[in-house]
PDB file of C-alpha atoms and ligand atoms in Angstrom:
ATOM      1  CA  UNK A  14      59.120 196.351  70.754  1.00  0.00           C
ATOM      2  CA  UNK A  15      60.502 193.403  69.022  1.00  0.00           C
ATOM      3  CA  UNK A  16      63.598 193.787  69.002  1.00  0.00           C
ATOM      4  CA  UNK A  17      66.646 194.377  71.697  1.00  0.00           C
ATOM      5  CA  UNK A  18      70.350 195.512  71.749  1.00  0.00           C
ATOM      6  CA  UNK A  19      73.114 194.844  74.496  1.00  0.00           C
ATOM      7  CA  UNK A  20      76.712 194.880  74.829  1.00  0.00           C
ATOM      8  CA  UNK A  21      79.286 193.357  76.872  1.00  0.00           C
ATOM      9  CA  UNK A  22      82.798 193.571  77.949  1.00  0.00           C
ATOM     10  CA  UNK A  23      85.401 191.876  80.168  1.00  0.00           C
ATOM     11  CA  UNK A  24      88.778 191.641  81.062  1.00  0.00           C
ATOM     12  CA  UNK A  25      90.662 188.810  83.162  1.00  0.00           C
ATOM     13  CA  UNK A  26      94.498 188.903  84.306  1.00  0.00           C
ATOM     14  CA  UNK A  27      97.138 186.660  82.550  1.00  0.00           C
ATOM     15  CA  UNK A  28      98.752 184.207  84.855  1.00  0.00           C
ATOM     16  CA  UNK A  29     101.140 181.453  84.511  1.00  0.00           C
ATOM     17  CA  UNK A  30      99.594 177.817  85.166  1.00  0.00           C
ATOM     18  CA  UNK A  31      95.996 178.556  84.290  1.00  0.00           C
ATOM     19  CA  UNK A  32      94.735 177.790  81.141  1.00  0.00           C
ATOM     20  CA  UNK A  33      93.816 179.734  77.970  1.00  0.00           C
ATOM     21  CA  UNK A  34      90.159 179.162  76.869  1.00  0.00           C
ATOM     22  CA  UNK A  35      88.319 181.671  74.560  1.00  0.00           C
ATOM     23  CA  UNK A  36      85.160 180.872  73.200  1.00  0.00           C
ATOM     24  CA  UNK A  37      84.958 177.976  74.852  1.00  0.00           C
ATOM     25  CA  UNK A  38      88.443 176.649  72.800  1.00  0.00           C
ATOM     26  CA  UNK A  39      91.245 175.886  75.061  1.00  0.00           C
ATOM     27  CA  UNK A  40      93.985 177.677  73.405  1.00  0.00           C
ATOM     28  CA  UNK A  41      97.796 176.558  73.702  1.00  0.00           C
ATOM     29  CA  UNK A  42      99.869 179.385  75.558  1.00  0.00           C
ATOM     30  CA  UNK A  43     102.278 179.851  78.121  1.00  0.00           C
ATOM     31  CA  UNK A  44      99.517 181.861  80.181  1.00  0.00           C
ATOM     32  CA  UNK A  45      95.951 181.603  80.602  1.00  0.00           C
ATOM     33  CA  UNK A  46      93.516 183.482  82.248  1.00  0.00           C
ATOM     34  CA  UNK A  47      92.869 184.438  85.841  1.00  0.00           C
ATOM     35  CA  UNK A  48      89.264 183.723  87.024  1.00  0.00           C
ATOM     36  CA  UNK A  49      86.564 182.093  89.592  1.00  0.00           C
ATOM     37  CA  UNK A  50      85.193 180.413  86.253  1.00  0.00           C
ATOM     38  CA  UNK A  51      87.339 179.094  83.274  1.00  0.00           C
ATOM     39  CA  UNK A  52      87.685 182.868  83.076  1.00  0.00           C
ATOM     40  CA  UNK A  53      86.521 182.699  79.071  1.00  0.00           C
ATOM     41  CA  UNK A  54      86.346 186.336  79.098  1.00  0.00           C
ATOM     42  CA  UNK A  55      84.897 186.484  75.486  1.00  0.00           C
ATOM     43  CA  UNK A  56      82.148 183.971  76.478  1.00  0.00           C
ATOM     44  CA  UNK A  57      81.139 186.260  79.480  1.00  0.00           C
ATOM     45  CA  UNK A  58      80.896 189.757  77.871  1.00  0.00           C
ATOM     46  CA  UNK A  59      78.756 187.750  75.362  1.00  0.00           C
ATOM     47  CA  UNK A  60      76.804 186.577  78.019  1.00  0.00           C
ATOM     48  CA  UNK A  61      76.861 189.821  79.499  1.00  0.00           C
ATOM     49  CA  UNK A  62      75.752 191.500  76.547  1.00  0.00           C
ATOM     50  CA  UNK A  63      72.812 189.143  76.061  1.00  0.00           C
ATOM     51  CA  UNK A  64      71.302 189.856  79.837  1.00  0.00           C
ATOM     52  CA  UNK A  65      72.150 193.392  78.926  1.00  0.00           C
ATOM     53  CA  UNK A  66      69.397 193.439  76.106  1.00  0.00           C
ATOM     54  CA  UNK A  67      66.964 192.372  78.293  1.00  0.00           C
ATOM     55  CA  UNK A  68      68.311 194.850  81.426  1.00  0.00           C
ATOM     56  CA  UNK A  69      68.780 191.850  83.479  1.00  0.00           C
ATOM     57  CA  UNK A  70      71.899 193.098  84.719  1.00  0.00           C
ATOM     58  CA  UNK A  71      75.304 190.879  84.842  1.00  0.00           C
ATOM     59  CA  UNK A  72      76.518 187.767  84.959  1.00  0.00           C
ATOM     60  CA  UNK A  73      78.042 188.493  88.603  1.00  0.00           C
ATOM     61  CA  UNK A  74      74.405 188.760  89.413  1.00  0.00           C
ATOM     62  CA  UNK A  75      73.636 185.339  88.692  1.00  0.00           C
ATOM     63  CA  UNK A  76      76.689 183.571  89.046  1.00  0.00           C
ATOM     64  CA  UNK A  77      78.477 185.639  92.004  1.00  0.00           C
ATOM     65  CA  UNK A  78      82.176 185.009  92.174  1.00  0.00           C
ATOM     66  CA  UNK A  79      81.204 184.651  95.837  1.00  0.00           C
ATOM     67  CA  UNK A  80      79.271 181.495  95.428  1.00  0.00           C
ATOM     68  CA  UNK A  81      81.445 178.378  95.536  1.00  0.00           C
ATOM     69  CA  UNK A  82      79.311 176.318  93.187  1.00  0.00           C
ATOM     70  CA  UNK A  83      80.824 178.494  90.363  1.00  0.00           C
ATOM     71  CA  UNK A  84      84.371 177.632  90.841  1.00  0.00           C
ATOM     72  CA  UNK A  85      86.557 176.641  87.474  1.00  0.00           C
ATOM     73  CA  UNK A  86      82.807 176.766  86.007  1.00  0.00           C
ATOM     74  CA  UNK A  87      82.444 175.980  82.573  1.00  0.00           C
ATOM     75  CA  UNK A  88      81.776 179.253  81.196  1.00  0.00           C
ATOM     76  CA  UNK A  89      79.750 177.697  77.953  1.00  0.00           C
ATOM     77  CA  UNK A  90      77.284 175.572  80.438  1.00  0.00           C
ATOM     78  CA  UNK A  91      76.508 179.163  82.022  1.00  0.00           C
ATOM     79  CA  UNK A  92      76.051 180.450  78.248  1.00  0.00           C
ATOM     80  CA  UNK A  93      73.846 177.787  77.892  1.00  0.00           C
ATOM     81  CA  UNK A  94      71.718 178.980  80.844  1.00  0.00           C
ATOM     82  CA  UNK A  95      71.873 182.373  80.325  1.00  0.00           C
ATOM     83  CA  UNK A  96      70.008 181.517  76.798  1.00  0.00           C
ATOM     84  CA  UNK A  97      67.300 179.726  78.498  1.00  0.00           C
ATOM     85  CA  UNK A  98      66.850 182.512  80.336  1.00  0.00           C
ATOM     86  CA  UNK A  99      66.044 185.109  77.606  1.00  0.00           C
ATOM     87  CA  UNK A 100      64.351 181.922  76.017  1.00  0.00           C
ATOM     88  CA  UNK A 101      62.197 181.709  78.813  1.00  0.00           C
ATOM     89  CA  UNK A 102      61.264 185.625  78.249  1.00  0.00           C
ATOM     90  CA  UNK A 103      60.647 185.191  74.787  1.00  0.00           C
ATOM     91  CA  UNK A 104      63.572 185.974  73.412  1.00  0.00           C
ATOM     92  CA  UNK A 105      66.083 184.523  70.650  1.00  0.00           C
ATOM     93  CA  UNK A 106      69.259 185.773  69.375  1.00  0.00           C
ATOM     94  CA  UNK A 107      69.198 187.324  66.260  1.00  0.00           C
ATOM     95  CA  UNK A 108      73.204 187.934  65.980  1.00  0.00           C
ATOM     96  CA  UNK A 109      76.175 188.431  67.872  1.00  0.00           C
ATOM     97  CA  UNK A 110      79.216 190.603  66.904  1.00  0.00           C
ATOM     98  CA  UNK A 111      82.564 190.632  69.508  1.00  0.00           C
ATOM     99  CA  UNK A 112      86.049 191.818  69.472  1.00  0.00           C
ATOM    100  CA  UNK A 113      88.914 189.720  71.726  1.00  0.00           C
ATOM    101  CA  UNK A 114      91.759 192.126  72.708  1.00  0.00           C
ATOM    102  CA  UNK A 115      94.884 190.573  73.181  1.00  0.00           C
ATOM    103  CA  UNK A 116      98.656 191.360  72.377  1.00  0.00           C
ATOM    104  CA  UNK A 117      99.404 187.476  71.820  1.00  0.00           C
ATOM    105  CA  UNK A 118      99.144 184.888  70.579  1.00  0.00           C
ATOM    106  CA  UNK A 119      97.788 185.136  67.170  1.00  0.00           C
ATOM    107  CA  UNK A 120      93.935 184.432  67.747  1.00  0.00           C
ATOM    108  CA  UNK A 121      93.201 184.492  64.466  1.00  0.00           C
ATOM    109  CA  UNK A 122      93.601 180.394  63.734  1.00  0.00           C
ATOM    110  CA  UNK A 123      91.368 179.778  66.345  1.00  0.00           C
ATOM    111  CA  UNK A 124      88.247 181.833  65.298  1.00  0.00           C
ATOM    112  CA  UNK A 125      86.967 179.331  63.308  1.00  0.00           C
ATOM    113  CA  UNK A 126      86.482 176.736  66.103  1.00  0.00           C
ATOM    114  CA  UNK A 127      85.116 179.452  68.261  1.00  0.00           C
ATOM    115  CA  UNK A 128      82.567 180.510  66.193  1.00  0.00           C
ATOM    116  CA  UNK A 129      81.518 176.669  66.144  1.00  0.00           C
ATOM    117  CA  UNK A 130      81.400 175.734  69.910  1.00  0.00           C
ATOM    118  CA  UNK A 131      79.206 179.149  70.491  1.00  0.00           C
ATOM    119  CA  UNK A 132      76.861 178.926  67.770  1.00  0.00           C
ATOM    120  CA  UNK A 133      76.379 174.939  68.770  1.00  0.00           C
ATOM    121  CA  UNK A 134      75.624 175.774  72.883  1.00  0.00           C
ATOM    122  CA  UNK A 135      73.742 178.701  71.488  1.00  0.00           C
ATOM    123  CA  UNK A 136      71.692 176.890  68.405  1.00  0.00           C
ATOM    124  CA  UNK A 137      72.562 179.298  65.823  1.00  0.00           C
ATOM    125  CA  UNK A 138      74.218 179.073  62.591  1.00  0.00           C
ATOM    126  CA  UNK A 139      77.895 180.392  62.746  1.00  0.00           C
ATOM    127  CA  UNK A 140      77.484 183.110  60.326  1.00  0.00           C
ATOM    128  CA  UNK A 141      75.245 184.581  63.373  1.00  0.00           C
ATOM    129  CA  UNK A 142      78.574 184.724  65.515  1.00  0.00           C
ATOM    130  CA  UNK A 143      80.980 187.298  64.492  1.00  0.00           C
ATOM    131  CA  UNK A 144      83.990 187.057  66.022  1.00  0.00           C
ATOM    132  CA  UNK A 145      87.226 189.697  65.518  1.00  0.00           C
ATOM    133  CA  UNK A 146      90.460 189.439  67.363  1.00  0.00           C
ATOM    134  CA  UNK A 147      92.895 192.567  67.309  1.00  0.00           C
ATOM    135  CA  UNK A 148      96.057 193.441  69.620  1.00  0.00           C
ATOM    136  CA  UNK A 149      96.226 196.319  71.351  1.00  0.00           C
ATOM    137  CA  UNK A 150      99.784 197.948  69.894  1.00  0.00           C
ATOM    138  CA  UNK A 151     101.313 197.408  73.018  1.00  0.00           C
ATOM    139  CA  UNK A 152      99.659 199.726  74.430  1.00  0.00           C
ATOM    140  CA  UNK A 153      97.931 199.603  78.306  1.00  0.00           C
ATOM    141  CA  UNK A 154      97.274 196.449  80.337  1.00  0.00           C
ATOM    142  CA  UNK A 155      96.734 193.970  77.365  1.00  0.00           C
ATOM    143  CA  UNK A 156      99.145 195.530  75.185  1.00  0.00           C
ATOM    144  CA  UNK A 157     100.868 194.584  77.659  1.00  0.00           C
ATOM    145  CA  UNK A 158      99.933 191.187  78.398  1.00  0.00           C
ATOM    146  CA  UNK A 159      98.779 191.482  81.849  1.00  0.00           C
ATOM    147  CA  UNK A 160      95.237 190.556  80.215  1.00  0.00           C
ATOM    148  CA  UNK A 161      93.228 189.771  77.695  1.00  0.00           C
ATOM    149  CA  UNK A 162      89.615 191.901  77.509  1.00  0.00           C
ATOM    150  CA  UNK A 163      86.288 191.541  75.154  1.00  0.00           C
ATOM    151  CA  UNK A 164      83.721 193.218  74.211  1.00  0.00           C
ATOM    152  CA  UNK A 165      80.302 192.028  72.246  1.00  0.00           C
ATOM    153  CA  UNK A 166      77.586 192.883  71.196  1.00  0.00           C
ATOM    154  CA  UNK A 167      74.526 190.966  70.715  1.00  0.00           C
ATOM    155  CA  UNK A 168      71.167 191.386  68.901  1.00  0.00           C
ATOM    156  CA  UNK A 169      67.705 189.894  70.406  1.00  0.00           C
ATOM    157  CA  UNK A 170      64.875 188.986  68.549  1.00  0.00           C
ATOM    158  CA  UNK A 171      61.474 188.605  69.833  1.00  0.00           C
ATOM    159  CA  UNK A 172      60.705 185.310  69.051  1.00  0.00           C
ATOM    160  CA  UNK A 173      56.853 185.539  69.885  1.00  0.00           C
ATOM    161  CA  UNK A 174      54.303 188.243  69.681  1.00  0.00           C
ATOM    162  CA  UNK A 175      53.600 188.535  73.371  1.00  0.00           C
ATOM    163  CA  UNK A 176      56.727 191.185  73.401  1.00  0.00           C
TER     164      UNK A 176
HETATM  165 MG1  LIG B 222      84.620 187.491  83.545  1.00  0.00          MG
END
């Protein structure tokens, strides 16, 4: 088989006096996001949806919440290793597609610069990033606000026979 399929999601609670990063873009807001990590939620279900491809299992699997080392992590430097990993297996990233959900504020400006720091830690070209952002009409926890969730959804490419 040459070629894999896995998807991701995530959700992390909005707090006051944490900051707002998304795609590795710190993101000006009264609120930010509630986490062990920099809590980039859309960062992790990618990364999530990458080990997924390969049934690797999670992200809490290889960097546990539990494990000090972790804390206020830069969630792009564990996208970076989560790449080597599948890397290591013979894997590349063919594309990714992922949907932020959040009620506010207006993601859209900040897609752009998104879709550049991932594709740069990640070696691809941007048009290989797809990134949507839609609210949630007010409706459960981030129509609410109390969060901000992702999902993704990212397709691996065998990137040497031997698969
Ligand atoms: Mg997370």
């Amino acid at each position: 088989m040459n070629i894999r399929i896995g998807n991701g999601y995530d959700i992390h609670r909005l707090v006051p006096e944490r900051p707002l990063i998304l795609g590795g873009v710190k993101i000006d807001h009264e609120l930010g996001l509630l986490g062990h990590s920099d809590a980039d939620v859309l960062t992790h279900a990618i990364m999530d949806a990458m080990l997924g491809a390969l049934s690797l299992g999670d992200i809490g699997h290889y960097f546990p919440p539990s494990d000090p080392q972790w804390k206020d992590a830069d969630s792009l430097e564990l996208l970076a290793q989560v790449d080597r990993l599948i890397q290591a297996r013979g894997w590349q990233i063919g594309n990714i597609d992922s949907v932020i959900v959040a009620e506010r504020p207006k993601l859209k400006p900040h897609i752009p610069a998104m879709r550049d720091r991932l594709s740069t830690v990640l070696n691809l070209q941007s048009n290989q990033v797809g990134i949507k952002a839609t609210t949630n009409e007010k409706l459960d926890a981030t129509g609410r606000e109390e969060g901000i969730a992702a999902y993704a959804i990212v397709l691996l490419l065998a990137s040497s026979v031997s698969n």
